[in-house]
PDB file of C-alpha atoms in Angstrom:
ATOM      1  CA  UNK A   1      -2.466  29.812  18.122  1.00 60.00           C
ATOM      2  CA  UNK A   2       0.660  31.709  18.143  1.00 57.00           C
ATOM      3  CA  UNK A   3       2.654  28.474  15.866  1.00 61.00           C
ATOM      4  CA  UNK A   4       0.406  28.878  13.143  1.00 65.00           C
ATOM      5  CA  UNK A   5       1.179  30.236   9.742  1.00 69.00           C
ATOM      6  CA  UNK A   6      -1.059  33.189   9.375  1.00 72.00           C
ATOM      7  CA  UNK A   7      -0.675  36.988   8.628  1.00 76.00           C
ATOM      8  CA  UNK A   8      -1.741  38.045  11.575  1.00 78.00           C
ATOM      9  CA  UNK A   9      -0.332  40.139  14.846  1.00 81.00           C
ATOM     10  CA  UNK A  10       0.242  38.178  18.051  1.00 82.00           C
ATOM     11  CA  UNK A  11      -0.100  39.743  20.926  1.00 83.00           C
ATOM     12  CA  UNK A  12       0.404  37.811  24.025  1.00 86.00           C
ATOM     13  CA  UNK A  13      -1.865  39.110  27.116  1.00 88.00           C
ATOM     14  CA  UNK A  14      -3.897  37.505  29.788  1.00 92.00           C
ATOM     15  CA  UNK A  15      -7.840  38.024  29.834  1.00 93.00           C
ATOM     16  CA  UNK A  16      -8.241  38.171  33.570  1.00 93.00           C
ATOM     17  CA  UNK A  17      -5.932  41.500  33.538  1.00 92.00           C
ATOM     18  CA  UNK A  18      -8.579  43.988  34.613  1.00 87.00           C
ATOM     19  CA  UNK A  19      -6.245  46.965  31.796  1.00 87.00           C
ATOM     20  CA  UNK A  20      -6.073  44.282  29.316  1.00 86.00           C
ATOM     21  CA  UNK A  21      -7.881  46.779  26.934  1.00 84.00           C
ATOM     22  CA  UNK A  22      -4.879  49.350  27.435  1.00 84.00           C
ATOM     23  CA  UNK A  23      -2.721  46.374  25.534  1.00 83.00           C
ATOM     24  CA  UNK A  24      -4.921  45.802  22.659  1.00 86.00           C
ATOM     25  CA  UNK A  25      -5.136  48.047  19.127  1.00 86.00           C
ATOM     26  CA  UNK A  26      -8.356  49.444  18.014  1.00 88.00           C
ATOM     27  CA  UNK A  27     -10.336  46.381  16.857  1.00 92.00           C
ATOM     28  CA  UNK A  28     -13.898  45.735  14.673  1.00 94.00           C
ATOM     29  CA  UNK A  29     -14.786  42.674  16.258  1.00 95.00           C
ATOM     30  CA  UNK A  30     -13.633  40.283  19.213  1.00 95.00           C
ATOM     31  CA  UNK A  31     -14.081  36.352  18.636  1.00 96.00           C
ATOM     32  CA  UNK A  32     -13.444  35.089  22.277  1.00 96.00           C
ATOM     33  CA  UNK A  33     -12.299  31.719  22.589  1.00 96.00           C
ATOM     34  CA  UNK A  34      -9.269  31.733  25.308  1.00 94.00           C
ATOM     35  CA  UNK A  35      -9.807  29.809  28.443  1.00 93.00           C
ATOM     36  CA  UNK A  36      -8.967  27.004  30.571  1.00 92.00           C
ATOM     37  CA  UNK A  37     -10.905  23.699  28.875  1.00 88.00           C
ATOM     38  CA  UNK A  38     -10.302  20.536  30.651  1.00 87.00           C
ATOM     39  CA  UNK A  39     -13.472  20.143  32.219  1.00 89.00           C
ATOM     40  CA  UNK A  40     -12.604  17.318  34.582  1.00 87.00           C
ATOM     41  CA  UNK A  41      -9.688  19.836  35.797  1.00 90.00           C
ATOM     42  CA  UNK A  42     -12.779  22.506  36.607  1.00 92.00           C
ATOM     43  CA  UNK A  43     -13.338  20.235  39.621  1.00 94.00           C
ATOM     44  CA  UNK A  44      -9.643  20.569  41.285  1.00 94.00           C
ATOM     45  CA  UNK A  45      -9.519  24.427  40.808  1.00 95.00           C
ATOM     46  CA  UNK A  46     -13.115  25.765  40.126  1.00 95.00           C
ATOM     47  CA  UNK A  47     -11.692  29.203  41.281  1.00 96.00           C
ATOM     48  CA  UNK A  48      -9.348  29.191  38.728  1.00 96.00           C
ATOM     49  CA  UNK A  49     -12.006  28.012  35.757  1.00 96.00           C
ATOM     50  CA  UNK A  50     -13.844  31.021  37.367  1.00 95.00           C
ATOM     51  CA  UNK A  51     -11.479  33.708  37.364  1.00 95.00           C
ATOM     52  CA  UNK A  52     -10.188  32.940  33.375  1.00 95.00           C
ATOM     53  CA  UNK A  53     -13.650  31.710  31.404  1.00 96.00           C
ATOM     54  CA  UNK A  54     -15.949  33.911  33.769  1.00 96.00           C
ATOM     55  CA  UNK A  55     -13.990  36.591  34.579  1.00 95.00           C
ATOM     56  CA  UNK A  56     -12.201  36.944  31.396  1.00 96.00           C
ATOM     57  CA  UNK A  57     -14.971  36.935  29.543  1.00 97.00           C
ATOM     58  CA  UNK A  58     -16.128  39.821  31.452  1.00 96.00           C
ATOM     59  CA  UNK A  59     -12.608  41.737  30.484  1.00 95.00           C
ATOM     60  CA  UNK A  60     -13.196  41.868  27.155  1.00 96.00           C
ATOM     61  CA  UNK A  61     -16.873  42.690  27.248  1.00 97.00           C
ATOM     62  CA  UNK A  62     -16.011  45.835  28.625  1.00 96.00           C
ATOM     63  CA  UNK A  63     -12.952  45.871  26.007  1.00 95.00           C
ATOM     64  CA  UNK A  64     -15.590  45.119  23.273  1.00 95.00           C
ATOM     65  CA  UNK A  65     -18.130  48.261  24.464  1.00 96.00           C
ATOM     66  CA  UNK A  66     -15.211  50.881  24.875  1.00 95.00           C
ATOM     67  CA  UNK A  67     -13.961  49.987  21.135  1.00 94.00           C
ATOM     68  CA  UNK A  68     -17.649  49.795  20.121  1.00 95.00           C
ATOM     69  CA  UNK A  69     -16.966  46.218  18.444  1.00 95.00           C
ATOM     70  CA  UNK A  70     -18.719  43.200  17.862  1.00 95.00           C
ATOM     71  CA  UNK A  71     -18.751  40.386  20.265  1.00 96.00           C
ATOM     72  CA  UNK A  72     -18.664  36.247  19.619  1.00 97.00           C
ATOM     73  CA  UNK A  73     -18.492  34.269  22.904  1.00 98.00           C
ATOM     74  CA  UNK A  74     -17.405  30.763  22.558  1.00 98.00           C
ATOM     75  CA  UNK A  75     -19.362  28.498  24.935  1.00 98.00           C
ATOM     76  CA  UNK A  76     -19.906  24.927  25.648  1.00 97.00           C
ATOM     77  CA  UNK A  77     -22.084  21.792  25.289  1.00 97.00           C
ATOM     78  CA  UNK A  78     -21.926  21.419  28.847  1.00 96.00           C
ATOM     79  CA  UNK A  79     -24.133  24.361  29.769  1.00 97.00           C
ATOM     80  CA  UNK A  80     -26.727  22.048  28.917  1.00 97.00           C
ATOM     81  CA  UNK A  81     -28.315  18.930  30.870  1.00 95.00           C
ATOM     82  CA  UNK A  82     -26.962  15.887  29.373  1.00 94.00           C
ATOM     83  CA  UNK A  83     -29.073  15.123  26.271  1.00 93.00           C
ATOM     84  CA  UNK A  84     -29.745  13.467  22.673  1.00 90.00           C
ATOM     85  CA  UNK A  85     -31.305  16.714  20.887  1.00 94.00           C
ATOM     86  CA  UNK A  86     -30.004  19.489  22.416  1.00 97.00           C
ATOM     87  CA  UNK A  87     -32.121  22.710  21.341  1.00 98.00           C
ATOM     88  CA  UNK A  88     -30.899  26.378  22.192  1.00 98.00           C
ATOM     89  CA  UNK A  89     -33.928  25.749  24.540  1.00 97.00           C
ATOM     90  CA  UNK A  90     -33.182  23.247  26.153  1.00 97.00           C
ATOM     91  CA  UNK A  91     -32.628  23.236  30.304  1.00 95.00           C
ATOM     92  CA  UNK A  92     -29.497  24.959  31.392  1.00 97.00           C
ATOM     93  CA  UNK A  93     -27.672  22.182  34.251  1.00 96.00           C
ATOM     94  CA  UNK A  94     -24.174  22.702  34.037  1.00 96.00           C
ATOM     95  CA  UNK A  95     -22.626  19.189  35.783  1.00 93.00           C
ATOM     96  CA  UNK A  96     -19.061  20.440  36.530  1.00 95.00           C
ATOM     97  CA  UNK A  97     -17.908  24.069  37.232  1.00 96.00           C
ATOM     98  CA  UNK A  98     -16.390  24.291  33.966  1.00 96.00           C
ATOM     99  CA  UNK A  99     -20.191  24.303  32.712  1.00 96.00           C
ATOM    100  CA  UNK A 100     -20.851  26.720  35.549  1.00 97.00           C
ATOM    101  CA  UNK A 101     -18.303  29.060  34.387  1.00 97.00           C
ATOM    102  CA  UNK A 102     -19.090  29.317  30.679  1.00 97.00           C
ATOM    103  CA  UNK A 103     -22.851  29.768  31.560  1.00 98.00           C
ATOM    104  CA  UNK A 104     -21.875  32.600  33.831  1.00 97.00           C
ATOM    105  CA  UNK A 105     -20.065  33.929  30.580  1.00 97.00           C
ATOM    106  CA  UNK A 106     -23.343  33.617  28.996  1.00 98.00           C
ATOM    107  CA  UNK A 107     -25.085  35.471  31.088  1.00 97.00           C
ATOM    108  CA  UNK A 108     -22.275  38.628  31.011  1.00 96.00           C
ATOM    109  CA  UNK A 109     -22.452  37.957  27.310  1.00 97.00           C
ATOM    110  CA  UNK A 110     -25.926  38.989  27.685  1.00 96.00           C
ATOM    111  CA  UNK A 111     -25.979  41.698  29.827  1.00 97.00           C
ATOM    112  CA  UNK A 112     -23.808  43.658  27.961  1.00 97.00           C
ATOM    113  CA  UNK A 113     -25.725  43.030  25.029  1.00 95.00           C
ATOM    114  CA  UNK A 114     -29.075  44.516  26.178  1.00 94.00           C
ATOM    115  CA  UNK A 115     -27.917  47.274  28.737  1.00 96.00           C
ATOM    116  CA  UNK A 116     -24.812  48.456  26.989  1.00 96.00           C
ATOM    117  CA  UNK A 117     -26.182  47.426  23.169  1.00 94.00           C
ATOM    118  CA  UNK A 118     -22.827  45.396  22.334  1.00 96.00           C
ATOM    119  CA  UNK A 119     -23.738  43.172  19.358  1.00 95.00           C
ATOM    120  CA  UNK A 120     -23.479  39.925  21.209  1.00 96.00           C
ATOM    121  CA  UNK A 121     -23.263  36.274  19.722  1.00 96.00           C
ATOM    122  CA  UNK A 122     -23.329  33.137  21.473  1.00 97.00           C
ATOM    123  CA  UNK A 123     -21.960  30.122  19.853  1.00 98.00           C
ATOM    124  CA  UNK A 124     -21.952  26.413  21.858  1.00 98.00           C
ATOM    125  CA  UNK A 125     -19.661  24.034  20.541  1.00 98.00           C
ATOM    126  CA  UNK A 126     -19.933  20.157  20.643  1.00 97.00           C
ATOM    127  CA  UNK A 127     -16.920  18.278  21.247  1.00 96.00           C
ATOM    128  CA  UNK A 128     -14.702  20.250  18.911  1.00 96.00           C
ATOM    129  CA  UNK A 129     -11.590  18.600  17.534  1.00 95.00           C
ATOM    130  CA  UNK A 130      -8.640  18.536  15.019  1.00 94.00           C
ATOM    131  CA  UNK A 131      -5.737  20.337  14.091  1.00 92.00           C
ATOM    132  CA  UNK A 132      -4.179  22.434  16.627  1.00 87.00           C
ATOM    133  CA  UNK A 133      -5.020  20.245  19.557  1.00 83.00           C
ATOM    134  CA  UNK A 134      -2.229  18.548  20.752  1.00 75.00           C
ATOM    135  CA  UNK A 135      -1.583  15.638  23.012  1.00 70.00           C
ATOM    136  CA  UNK A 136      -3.059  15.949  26.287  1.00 62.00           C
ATOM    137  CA  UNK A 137      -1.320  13.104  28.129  1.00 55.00           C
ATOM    138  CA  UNK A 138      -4.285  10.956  28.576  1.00 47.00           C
ATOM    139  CA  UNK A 139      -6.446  13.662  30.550  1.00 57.00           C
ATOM    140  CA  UNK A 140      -8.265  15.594  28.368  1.00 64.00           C
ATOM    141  CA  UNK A 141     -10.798  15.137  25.108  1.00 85.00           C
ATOM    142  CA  UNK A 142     -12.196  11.752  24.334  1.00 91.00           C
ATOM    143  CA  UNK A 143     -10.844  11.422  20.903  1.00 94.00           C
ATOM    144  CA  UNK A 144      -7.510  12.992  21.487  1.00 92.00           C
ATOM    145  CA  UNK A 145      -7.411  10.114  24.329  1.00 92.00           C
ATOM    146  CA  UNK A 146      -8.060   7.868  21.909  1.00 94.00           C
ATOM    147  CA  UNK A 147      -5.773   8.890  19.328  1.00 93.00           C
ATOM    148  CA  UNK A 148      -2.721   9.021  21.781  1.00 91.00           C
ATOM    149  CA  UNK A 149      -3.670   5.403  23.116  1.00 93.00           C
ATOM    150  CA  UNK A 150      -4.129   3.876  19.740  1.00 94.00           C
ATOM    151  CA  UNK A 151      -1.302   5.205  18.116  1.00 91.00           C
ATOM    152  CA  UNK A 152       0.885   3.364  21.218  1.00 91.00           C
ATOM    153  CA  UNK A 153      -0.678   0.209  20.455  1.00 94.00           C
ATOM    154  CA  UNK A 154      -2.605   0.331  23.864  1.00 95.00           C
ATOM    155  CA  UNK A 155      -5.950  -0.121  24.904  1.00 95.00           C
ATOM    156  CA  UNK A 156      -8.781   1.710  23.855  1.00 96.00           C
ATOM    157  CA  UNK A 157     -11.395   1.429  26.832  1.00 93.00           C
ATOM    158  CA  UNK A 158     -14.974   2.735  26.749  1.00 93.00           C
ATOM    159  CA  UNK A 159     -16.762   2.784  30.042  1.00 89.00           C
ATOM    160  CA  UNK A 160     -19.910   4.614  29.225  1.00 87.00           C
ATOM    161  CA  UNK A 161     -22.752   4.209  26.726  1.00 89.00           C
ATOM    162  CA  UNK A 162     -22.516   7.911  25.887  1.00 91.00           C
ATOM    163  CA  UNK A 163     -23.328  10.012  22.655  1.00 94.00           C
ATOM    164  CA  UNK A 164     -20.917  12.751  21.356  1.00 96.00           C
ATOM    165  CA  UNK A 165     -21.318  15.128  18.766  1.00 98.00           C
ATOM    166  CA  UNK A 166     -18.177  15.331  17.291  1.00 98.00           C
ATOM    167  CA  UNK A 167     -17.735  18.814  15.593  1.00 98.00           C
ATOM    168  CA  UNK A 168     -14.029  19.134  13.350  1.00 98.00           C
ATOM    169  CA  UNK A 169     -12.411  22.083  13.825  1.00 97.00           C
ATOM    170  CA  UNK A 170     -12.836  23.416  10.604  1.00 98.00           C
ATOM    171  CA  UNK A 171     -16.891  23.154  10.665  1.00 98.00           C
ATOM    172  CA  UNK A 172     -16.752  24.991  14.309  1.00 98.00           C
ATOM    173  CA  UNK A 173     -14.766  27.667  12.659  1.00 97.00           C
ATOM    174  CA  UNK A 174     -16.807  28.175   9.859  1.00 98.00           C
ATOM    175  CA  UNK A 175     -19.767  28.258  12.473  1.00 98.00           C
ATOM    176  CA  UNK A 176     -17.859  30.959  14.527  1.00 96.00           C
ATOM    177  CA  UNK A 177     -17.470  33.046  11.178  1.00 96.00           C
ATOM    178  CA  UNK A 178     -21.229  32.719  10.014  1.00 97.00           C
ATOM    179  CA  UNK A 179     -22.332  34.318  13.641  1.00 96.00           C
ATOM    180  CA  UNK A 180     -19.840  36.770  13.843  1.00 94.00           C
ATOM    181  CA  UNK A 181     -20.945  38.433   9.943  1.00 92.00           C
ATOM    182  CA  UNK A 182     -24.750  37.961  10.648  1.00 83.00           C
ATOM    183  CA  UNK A 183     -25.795  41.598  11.703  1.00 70.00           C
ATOM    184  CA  UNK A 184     -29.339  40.508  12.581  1.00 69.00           C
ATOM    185  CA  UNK A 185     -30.331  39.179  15.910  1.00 68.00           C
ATOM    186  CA  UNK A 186     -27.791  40.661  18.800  1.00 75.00           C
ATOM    187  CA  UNK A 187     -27.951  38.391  21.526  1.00 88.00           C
ATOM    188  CA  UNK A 188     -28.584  34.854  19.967  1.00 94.00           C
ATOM    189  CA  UNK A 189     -27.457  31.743  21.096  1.00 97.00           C
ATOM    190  CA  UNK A 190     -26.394  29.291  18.317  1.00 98.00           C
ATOM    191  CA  UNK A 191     -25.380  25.234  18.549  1.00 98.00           C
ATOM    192  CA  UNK A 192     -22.157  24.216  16.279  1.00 99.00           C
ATOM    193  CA  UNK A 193     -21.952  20.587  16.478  1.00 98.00           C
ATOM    194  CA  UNK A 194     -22.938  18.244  13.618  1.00 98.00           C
ATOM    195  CA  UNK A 195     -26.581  17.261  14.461  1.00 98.00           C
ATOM    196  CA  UNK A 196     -25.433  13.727  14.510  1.00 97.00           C
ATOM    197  CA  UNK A 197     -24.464  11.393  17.897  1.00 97.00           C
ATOM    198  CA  UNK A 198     -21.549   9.234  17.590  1.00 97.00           C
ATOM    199  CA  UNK A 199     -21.324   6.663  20.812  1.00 95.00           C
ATOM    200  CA  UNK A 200     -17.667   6.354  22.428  1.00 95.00           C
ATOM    201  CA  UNK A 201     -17.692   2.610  21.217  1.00 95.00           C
ATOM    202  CA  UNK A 202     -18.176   3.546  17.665  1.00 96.00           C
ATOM    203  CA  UNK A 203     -15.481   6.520  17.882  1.00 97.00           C
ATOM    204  CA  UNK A 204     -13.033   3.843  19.389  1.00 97.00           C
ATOM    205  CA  UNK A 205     -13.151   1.455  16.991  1.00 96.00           C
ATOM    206  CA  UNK A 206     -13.093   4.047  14.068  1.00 98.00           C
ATOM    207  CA  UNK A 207      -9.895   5.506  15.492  1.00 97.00           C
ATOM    208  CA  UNK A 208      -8.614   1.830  15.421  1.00 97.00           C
ATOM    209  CA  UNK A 209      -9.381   1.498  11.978  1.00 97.00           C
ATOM    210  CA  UNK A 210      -8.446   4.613  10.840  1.00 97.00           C
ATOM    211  CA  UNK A 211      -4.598   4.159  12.660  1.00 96.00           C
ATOM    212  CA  UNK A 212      -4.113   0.685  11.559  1.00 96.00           C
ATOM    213  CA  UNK A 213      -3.331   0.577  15.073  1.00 95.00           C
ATOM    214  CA  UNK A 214      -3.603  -2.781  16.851  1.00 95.00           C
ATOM    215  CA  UNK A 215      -4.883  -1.647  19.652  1.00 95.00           C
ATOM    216  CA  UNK A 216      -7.720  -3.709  21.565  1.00 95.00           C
ATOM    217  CA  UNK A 217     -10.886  -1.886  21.879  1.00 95.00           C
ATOM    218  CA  UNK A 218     -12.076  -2.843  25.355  1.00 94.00           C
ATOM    219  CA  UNK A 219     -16.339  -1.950  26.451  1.00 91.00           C
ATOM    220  CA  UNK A 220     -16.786  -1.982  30.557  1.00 86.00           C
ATOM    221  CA  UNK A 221     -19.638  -0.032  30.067  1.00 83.00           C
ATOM    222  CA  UNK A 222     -20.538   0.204  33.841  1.00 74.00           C
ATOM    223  CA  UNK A 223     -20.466   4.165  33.931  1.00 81.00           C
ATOM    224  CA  UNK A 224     -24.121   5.900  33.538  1.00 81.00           C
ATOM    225  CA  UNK A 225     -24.439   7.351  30.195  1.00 84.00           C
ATOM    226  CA  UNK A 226     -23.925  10.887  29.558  1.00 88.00           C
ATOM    227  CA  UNK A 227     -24.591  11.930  26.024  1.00 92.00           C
ATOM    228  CA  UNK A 228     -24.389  16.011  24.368  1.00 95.00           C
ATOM    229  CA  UNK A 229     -25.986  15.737  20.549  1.00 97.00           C
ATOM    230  CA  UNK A 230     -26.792  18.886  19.142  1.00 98.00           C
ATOM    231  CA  UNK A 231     -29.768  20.357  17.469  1.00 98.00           C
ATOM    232  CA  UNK A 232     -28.458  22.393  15.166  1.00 98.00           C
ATOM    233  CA  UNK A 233     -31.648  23.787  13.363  1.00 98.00           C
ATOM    234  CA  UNK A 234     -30.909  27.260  14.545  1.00 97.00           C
ATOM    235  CA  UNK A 235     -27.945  27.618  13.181  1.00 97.00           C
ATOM    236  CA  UNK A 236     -29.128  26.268   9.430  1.00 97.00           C
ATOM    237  CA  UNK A 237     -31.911  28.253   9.046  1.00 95.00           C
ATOM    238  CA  UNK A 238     -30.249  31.668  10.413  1.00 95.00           C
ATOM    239  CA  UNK A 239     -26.992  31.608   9.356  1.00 95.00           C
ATOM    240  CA  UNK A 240     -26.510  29.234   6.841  1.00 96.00           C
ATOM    241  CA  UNK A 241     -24.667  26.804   8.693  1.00 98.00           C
ATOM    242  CA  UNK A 242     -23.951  23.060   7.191  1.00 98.00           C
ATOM    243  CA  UNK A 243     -21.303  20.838   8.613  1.00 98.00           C
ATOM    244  CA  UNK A 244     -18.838  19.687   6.253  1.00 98.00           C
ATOM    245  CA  UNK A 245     -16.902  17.026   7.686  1.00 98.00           C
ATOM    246  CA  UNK A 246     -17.802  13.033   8.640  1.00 98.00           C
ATOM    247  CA  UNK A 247     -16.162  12.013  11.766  1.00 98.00           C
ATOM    248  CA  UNK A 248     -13.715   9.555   9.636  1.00 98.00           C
ATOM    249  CA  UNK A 249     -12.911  12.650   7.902  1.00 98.00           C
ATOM    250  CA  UNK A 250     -12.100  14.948  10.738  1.00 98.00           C
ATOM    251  CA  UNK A 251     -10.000  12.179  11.593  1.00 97.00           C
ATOM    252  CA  UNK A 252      -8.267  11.257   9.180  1.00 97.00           C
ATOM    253  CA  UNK A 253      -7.210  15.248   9.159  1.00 96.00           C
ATOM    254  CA  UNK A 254      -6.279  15.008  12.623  1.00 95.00           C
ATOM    255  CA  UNK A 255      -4.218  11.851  12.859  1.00 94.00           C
ATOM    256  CA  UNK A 256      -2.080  12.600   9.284  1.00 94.00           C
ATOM    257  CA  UNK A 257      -2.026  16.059  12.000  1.00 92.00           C
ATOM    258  CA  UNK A 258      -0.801  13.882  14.666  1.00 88.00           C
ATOM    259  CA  UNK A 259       1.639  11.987  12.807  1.00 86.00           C
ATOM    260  CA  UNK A 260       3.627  14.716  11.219  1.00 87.00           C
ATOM    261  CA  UNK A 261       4.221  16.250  14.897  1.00 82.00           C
ATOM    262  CA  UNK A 262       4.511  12.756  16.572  1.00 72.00           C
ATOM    263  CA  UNK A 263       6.575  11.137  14.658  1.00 70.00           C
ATOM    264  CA  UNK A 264       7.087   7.363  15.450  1.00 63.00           C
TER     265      UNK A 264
END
């Protein structure tokens, strides 16, 4: 993010210009993670979701084969069908057109990687959060949602039975570095999540207890469930990958976060 306190160049650009590589410096590797991410906002504007985390992608492929540099794609959980051990292998059934989107990133991702031999990595993240995501005004990511409500002192309802694999941003980051150093294996597709379902009901009433807040934690679970819980075997035995962080961890990172921007 362009706030944070790193030694690095920003350059401000926007993936879907088609001379975005005329912008950019000579470059070893390209970790791609802009995009639009609300995926209940895919719905009102699928064009949109299309042209930025489709189309985008697509940009910097070509960017990425001119400079003859590596390539890590960050894609999502919801690629998949809704499931409670989600395998690399498992069914591709994107529900929204946010899912459709990154899966059609996927498939660039993997085009360029066998007919134009850029070293491609794949890396689908669970339910990624910390540091660096800010309030979202109610509309977007469960636990930020959460976190916002509880700190107010206002309800906390759950209306689904659903499993998430909460992934802190740290772990997905370290997950992102392991694929892009790993010179083996162009092409491969690799889960970064946890390995471990956490149901909304049991993230609620952690976030209570880990405000203080006194916020009621209310369950109308009428709403069908719709769980994403990694399988992250893949990723352990081919790059080394271990998740660091328990959920009351991540959180407590992300609220002491919170509360030094959000100041009561």
């Amino acid at each position: 993010r362009p706030e944070a306190d790193l030694p690095a160049e920003i350059i401000f650009a926007d993936v879907t210009d088609p001379h975005l590589g005329k912008r950019l410096p000579q470059v070893d590797a390209v970790v791609h993670l802009a995009g639009l991410a609300d995926a209940g906002a895919s719905w009102r504007d699928p064009a949109a979701y299309l042209a930025v985390n489709a189309g985008g992608t697509l940009n910097l492929l070509f960017f990425a084969r001119e400079a003859g540099a590596r390539f890590v794609f960050a894609s999502s959980q919801r690629v998949y069908r809704p499931g409670r051990r989600l395998a690399e292998t498992a069914p591709i059934e994107p529900r929204d057109p946010y899912g459709y989107a990154k899966w059609v990133g996927e498939v660039w991702c993997q085009m360029f990687g066998r007919l134009y031999e850029v070293p491609v990595r794949v890396v689908r993240f669970f339910s990624v959060y910390g540091p660096g995501q800010a309030w979202t005004s109610g509309q977007s990511g469960v636990l930020t949602i959460f976190l916002e409500r509880a700190l107010r002192g206002e309800p906390l309802e759950v209306r689904a039975p659903s499993r998430r694999d909460f992934t802190f941003v740290a772990d997905a980051a370290a997950g992102l570095r392991l694929a892009l150093e790993r010179p083996e294996a162009p092409g491969r597709v690799y889960n970064i999540a946890t390995g471990r379902g956490t149901t909304l009901l049991a993230a609620a009433r952690l976030i209570k207890r880990v405000t203080g807040s006194a916020s009621p934690v209310v369950a109308r679970l009428a709403e069908p469930e719709e769980s994403f819980v990694a399988d992250i075997g893949r990723a352990r035995r081919e790059l080394g990958y271990e998740p660091r962080y328990t959920l009351k961890e991540g959180l407590c990172a992300y609220v002491a976060w919170l509360r030094a921007r959000h100041p009561a």
